[in-house]
PDB file of C-alpha atoms and ligand atoms in Angstrom:
ATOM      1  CA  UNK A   1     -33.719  26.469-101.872  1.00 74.00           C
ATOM      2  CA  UNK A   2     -31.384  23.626-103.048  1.00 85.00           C
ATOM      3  CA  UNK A   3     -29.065  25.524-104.737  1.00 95.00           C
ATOM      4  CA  UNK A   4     -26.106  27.525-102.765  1.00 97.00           C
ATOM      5  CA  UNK A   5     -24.280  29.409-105.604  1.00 98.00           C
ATOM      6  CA  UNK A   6     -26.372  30.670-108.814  1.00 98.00           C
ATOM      7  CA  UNK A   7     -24.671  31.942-111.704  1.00 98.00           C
ATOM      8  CA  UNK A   8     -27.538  34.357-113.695  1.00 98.00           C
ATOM      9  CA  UNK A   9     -26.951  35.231-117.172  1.00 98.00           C
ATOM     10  CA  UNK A  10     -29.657  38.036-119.050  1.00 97.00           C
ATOM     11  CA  UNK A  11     -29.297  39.084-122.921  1.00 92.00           C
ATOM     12  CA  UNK A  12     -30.047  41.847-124.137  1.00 89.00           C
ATOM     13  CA  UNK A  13     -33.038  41.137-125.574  1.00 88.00           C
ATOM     14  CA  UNK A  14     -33.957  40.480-121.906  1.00 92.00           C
ATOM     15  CA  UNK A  15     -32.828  43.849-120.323  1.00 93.00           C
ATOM     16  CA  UNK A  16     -33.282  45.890-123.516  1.00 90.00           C
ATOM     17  CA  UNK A  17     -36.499  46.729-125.307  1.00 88.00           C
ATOM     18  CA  UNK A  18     -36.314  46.376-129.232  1.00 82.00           C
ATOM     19  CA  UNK A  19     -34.539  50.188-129.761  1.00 76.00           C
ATOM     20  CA  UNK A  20     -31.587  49.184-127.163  1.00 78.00           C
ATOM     21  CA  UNK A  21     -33.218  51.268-124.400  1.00 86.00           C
ATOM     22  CA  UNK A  22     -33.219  49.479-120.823  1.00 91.00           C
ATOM     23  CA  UNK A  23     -36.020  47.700-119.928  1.00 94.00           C
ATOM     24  CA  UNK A  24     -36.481  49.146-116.654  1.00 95.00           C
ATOM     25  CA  UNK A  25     -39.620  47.508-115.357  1.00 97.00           C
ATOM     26  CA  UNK A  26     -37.724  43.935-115.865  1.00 97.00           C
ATOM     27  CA  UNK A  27     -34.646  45.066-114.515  1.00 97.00           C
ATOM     28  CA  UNK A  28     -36.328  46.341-111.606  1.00 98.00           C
ATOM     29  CA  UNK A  29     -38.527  42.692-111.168  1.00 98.00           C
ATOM     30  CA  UNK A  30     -35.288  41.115-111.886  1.00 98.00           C
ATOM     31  CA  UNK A  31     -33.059  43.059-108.990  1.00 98.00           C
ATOM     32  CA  UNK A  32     -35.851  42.329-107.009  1.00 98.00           C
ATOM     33  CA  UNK A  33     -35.998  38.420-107.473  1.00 98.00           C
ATOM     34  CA  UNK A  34     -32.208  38.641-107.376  1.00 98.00           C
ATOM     35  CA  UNK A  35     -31.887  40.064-104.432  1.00 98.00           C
ATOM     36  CA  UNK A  36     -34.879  38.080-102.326  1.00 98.00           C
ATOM     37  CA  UNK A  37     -33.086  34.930-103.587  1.00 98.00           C
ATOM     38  CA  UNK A  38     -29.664  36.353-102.083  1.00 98.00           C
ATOM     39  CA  UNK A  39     -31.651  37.248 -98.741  1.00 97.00           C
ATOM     40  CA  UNK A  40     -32.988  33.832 -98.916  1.00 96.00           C
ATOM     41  CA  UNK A  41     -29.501  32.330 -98.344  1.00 96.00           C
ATOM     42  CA  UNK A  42     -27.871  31.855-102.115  1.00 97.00           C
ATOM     43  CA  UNK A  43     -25.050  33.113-103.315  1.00 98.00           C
ATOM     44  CA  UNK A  44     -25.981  34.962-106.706  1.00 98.00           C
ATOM     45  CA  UNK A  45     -23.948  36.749-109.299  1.00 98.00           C
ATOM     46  CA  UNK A  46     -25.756  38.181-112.508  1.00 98.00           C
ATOM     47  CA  UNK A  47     -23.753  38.399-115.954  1.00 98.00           C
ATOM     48  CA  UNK A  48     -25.488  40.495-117.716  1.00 97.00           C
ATOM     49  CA  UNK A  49     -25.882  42.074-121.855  1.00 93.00           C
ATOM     50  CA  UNK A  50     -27.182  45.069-122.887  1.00 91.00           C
ATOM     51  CA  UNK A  51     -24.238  47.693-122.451  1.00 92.00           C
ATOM     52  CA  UNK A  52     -23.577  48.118-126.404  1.00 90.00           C
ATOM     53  CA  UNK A  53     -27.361  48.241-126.713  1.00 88.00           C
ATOM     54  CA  UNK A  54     -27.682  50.928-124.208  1.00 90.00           C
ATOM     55  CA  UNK A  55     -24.763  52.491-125.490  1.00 92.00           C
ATOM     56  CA  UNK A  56     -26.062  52.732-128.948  1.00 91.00           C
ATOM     57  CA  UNK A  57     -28.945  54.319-127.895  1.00 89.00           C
ATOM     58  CA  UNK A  58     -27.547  56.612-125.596  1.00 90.00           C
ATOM     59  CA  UNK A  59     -24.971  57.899-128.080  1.00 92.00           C
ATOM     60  CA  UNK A  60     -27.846  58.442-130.708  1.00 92.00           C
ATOM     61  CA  UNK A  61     -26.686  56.186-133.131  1.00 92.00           C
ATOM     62  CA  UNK A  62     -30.146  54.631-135.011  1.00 88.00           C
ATOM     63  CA  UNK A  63     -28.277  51.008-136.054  1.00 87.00           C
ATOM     64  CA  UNK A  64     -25.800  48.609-134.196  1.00 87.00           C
ATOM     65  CA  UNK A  65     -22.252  49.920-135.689  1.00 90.00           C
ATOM     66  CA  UNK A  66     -20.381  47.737-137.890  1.00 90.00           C
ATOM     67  CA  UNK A  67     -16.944  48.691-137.170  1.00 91.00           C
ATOM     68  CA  UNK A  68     -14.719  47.236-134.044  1.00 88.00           C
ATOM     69  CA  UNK A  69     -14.193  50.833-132.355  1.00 91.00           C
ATOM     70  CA  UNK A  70     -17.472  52.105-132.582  1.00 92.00           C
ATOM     71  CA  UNK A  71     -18.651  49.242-130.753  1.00 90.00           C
ATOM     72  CA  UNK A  72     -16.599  49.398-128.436  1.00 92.00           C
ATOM     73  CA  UNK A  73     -17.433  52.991-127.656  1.00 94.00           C
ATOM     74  CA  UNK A  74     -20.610  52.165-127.302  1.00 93.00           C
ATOM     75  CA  UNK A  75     -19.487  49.672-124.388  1.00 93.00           C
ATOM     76  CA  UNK A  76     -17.965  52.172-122.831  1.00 95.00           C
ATOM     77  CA  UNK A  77     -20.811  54.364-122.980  1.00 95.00           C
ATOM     78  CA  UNK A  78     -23.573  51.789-122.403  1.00 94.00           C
ATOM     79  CA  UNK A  79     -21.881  49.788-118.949  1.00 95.00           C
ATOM     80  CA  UNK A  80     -21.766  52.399-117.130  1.00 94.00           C
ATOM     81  CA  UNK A  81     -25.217  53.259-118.111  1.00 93.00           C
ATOM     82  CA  UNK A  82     -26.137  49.993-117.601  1.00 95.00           C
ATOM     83  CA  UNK A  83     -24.882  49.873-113.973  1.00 96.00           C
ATOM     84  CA  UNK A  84     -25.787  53.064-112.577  1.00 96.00           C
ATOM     85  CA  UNK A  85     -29.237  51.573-113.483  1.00 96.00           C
ATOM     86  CA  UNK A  86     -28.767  48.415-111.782  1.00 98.00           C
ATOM     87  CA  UNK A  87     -27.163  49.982-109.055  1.00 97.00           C
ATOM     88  CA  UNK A  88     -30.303  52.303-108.110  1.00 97.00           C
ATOM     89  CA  UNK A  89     -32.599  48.840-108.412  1.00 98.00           C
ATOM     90  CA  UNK A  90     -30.730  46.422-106.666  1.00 98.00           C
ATOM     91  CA  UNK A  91     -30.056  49.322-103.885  1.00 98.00           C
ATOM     92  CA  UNK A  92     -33.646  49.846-103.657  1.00 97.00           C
ATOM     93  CA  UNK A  93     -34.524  46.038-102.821  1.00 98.00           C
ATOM     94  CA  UNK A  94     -31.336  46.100 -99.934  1.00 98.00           C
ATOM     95  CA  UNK A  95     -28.342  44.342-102.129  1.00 98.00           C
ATOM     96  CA  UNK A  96     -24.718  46.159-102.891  1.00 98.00           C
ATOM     97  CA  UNK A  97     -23.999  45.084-106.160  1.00 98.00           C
ATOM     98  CA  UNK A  98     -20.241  45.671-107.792  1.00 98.00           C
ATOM     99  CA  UNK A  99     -19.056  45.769-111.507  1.00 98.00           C
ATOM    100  CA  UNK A 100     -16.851  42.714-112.732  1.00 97.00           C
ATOM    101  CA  UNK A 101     -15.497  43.132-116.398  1.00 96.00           C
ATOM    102  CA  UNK A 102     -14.099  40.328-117.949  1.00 95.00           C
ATOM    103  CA  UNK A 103     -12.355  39.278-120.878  1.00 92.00           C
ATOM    104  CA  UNK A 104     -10.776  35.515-121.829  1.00 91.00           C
ATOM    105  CA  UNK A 105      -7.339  36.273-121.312  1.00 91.00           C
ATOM    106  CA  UNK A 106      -8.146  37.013-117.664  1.00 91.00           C
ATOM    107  CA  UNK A 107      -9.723  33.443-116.806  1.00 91.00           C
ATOM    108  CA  UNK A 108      -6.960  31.905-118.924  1.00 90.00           C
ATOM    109  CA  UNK A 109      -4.099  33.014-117.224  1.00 90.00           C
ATOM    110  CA  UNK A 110      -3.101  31.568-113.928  1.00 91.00           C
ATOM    111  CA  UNK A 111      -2.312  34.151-111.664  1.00 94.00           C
ATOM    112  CA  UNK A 112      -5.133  36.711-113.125  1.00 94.00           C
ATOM    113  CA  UNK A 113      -7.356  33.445-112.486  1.00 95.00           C
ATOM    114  CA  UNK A 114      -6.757  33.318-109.346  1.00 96.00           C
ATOM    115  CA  UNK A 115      -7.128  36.858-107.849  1.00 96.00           C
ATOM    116  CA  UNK A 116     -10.273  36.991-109.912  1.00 97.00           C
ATOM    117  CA  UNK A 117     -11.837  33.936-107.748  1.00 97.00           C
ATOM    118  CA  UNK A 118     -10.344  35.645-104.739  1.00 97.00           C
ATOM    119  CA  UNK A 119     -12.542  38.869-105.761  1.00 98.00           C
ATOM    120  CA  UNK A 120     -15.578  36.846-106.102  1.00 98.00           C
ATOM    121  CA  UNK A 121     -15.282  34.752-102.980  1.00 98.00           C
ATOM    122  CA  UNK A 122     -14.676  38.379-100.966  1.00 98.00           C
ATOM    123  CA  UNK A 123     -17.829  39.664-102.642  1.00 98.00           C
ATOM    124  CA  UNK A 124     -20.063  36.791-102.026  1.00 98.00           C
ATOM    125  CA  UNK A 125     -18.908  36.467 -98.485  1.00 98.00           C
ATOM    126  CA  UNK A 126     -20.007  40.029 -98.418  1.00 98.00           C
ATOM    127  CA  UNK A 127     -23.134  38.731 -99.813  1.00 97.00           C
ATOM    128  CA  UNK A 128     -22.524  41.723-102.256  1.00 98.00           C
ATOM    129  CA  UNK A 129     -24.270  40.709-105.428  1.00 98.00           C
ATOM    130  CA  UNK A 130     -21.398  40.621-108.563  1.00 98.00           C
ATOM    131  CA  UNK A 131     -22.764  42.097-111.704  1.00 98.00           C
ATOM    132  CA  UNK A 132     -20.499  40.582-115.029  1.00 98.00           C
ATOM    133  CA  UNK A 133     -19.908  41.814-118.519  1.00 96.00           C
ATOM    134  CA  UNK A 134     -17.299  41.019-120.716  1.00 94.00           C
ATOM    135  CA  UNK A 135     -14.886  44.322-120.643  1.00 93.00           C
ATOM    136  CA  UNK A 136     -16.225  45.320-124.604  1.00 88.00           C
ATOM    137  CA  UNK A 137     -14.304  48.692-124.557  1.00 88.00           C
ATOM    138  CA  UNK A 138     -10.999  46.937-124.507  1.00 86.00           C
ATOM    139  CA  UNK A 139     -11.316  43.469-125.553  1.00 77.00           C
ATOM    140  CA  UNK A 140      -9.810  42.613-129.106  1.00 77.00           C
ATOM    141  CA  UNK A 141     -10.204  39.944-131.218  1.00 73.00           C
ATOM    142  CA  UNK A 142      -7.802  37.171-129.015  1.00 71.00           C
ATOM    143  CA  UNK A 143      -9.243  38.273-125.487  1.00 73.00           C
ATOM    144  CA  UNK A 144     -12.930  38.209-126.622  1.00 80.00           C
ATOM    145  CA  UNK A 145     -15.159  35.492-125.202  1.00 85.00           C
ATOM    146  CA  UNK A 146     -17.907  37.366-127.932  1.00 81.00           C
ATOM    147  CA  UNK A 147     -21.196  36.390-126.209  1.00 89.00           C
ATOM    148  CA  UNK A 148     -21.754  36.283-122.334  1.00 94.00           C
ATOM    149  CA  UNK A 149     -23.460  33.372-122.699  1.00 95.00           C
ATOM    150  CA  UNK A 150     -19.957  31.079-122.937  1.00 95.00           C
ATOM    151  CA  UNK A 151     -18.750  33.884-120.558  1.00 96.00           C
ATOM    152  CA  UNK A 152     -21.296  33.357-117.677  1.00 98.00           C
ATOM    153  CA  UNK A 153     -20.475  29.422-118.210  1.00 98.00           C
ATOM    154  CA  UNK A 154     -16.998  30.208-117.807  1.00 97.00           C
ATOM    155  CA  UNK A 155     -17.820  32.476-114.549  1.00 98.00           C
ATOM    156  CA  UNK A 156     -20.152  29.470-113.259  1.00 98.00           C
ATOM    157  CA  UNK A 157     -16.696  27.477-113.467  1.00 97.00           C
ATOM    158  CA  UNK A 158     -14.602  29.932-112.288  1.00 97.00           C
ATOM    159  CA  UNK A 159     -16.389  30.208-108.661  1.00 98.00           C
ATOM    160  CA  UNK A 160     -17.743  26.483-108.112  1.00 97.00           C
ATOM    161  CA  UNK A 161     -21.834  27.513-109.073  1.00 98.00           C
ATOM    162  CA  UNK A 162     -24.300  24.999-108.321  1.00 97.00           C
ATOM    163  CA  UNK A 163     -26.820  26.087-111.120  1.00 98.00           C
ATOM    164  CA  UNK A 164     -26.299  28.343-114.049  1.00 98.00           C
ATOM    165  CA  UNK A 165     -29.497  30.194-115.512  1.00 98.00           C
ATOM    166  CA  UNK A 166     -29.438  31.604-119.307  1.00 97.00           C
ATOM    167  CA  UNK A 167     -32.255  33.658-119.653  1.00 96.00           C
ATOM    168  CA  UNK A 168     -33.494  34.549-122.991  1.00 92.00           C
ATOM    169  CA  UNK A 169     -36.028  35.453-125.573  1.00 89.00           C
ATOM    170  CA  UNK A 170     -37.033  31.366-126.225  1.00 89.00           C
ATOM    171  CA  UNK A 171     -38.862  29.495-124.073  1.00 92.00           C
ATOM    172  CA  UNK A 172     -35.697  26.815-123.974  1.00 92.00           C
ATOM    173  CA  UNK A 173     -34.705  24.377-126.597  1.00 93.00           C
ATOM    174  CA  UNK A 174     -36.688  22.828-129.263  1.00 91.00           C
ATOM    175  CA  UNK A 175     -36.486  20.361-132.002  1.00 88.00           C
ATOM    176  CA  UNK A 176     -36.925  22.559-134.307  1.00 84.00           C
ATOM    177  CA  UNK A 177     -37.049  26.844-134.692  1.00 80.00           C
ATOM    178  CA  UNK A 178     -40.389  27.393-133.003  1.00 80.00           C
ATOM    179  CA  UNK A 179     -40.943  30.931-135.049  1.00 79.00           C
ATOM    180  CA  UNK A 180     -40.925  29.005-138.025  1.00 81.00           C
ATOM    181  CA  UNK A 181     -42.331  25.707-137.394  1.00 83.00           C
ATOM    182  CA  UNK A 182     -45.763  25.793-134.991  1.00 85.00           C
ATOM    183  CA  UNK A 183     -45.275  21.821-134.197  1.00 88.00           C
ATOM    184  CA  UNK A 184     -41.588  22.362-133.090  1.00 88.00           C
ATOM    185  CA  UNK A 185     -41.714  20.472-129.633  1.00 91.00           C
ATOM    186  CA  UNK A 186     -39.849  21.562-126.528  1.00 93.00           C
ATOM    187  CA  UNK A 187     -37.308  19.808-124.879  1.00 94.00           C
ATOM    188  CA  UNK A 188     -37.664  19.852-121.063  1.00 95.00           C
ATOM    189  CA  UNK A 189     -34.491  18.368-119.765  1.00 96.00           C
ATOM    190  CA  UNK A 190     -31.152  16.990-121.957  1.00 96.00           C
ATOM    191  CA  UNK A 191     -29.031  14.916-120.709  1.00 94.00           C
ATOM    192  CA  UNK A 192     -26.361  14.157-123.806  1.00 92.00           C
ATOM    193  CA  UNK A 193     -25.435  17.252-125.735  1.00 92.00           C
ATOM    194  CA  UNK A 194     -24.156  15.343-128.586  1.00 91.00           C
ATOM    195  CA  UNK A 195     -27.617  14.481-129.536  1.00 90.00           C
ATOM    196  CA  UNK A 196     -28.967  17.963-129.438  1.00 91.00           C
ATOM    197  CA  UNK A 197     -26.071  20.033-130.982  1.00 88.00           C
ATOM    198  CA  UNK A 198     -27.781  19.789-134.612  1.00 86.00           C
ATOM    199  CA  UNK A 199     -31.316  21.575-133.008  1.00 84.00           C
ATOM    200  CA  UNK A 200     -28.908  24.936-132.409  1.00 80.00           C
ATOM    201  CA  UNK A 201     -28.278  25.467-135.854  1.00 69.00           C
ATOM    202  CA  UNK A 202     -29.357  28.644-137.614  1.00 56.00           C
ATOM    203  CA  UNK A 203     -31.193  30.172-134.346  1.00 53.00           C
ATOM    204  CA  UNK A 204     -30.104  33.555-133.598  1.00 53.00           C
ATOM    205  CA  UNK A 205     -31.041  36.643-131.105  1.00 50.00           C
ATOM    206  CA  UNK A 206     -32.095  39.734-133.110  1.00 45.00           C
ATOM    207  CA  UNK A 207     -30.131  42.322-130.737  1.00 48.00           C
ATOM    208  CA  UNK A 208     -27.298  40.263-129.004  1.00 49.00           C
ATOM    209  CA  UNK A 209     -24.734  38.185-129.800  1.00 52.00           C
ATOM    210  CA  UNK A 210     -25.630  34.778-128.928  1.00 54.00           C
ATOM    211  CA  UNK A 211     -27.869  32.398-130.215  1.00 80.00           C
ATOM    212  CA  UNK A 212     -28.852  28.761-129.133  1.00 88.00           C
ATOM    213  CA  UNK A 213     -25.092  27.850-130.800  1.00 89.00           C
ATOM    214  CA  UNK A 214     -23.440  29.868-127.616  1.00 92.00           C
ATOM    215  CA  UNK A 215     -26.143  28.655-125.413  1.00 94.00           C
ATOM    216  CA  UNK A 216     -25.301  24.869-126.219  1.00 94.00           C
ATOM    217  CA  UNK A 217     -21.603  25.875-125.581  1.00 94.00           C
ATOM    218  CA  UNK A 218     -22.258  27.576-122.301  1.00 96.00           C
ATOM    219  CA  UNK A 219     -23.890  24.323-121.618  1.00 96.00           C
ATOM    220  CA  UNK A 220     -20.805  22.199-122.347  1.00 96.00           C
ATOM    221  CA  UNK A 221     -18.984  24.399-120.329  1.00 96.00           C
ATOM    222  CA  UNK A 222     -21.100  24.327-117.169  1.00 97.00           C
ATOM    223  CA  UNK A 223     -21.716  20.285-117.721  1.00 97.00           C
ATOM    224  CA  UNK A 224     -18.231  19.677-118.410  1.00 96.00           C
ATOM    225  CA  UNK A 225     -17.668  21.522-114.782  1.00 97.00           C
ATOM    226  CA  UNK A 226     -20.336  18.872-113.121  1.00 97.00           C
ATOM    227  CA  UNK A 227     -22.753  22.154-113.051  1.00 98.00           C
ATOM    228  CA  UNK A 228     -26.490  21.947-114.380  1.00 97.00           C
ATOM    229  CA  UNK A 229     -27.878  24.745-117.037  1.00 98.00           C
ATOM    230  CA  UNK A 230     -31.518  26.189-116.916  1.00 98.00           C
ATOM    231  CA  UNK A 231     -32.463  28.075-120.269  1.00 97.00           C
ATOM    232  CA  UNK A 232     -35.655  30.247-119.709  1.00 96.00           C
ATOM    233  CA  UNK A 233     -37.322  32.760-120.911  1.00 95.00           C
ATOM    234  CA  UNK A 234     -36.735  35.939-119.103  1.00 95.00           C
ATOM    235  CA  UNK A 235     -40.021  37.791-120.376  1.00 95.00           C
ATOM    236  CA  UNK A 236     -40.783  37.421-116.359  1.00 97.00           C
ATOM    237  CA  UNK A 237     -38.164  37.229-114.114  1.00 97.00           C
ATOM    238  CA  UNK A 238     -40.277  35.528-111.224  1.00 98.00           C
ATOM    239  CA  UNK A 239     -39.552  32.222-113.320  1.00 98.00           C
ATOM    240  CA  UNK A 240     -35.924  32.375-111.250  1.00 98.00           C
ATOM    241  CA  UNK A 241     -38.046  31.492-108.725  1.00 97.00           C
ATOM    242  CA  UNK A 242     -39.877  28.826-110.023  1.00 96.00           C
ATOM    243  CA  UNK A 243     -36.478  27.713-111.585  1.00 97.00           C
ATOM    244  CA  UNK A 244     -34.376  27.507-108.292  1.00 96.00           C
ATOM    245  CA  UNK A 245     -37.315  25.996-106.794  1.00 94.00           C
ATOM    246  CA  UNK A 246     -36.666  22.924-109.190  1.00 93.00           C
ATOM    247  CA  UNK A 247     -39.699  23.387-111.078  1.00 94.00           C
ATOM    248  CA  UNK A 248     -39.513  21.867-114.376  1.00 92.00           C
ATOM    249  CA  UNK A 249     -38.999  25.185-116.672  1.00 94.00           C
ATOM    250  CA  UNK A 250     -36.899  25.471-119.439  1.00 96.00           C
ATOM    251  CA  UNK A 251     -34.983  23.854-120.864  1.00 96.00           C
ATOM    252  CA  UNK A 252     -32.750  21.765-117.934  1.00 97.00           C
ATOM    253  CA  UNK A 253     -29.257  20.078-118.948  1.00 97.00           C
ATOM    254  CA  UNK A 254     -27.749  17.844-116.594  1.00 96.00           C
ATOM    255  CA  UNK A 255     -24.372  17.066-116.339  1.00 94.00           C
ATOM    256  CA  UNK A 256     -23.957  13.393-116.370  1.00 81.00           C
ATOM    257  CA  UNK A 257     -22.910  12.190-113.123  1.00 73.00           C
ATOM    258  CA  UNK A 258     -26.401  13.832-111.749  1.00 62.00           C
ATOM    259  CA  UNK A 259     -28.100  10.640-114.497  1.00 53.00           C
TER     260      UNK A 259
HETATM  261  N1  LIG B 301     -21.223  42.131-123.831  1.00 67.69           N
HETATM  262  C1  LIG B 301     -22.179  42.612-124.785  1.00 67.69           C
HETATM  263  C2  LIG B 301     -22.991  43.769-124.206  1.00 67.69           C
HETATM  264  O1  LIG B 301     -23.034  43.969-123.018  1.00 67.69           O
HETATM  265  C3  LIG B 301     -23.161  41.550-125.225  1.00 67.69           C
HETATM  266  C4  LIG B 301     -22.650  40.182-125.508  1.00 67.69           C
HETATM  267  C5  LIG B 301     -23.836  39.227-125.766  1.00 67.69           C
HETATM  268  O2  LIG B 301     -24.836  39.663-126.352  1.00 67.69           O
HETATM  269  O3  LIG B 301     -23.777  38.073-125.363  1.00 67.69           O
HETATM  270  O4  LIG B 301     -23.627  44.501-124.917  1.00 67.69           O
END
């Protein structure tokens, strides 16, 4: 294993089947990867979707709200759904896992900065495994990061990751939307963003936030912070194996100094 400190991101469309209820059997393969790669000597943290979803669904609502409050009920309802769920997986396959919520004014301001690294560094000396969201119950409008893609860059940043993973519904990036256009060819590694930026436009998840536009900005991020990006598709979470193994999956970005 080259890689010493993996930042893990999952959508919802990953952890979530089409109706917002958890995907169990791929959360379960994915605490188990998670937690063999942590037993094989990395440092792992997971940022992970799918609270609203699960929230939705466990409050019995048939459509993703509209309004501001009722999502953020469903937050509230769906994390700690979400968690106890994790919890009981990760726990099965040996790993402690604890809950980080996050929002932008937290990683923006100096002091809250700090103590938040400190939290992170105690856990992963712990070699507890840190399981993110952004904190969707309280965050408004000025705190929001919005997608946990740009939040799991800004997490990869925040503790010094070697690799950041965004696992999705796509396969990685291509030149063109691949449900659309059958000849759309796939881009295996990127090495200038600039050049890419325009293949983002228009793509979109069905049941989370994010779209390639928030994965290309999580990949700023990460570059920006000398840290490479993987997107995959999580359909099959053994692919984090092939992935930290530095088999050529994905989509791979690579921050330019690595040229
Ligand atoms: N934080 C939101 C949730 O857990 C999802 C944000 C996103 O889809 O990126 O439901």
């Amino acid at each position: 294993m080259e890689y010493k400190r993996i930042v893990v991101k999952v959508g919802t469309s990953t952890v979530c089947h089409s109706g917002g209820t958890p995907n169990l059997r791929r959360i379960e393969r994915l605490s188990m990867v998670l937690s063999d790669i942590k037993n094989s000597g990395a440092d792992v943290v997971l940022v992970t979707s799918g609270a609203i979803g699960a929230g939705i669904h466990k409050a019995g609502w048939t459509k993703r709200p509209d309004s501001l409050p009722a999502k953020q009920a469903a937050a509230a309802i769906g994390q700690c759904e979400l968690m106890s769920i994790y919890d009981r997986f990760f726990r099965e396959y040996g790993s402690i896992t604890a809950q980080i919520l996050l929002t932008k004014d937290v990683l923006e301001e100096s002091n809250a900065r700090h103590n938040c690294m400190a939290t992170f560094g105690e856990l992963l000396a712990m070699h507890i495994i840190p399981i993110v969201n952004e904190n969707d119950s309280v965050a408004t409008e000025e705190i929001v990061y919005g997608d946990n893609d740009t939040l799991s860059a800004a997490v990869a940043e925040l503790i010094g990751a070697d690799l950041l993973i965004l696992l999705s519904d796509i396969d990685g990036l291509y030149d063109a939307d691949p449900s659309e256009c059958p000849d759309a060819r796939h881009l295996d590694t990127v090495t200038d963003l600039n050049a890419v930026r325009h293949l983002a436009k228009g793509s979109h998840s069905s049941q989370g936030t994010g779209g390639m536009v928030t994965k290309l900005r999580a990949a700023d991020i990460a570059m920006n912070a000398h840290i490479p990006v993987v997107i995959a598709n999580g359909r099959d979470p053994d692919i984090l194996y092939d992935i930290t193994d530095g088999k050529k999956i994905g989509t791979l970005f690579v921050p330019k100094e690595s040229v």
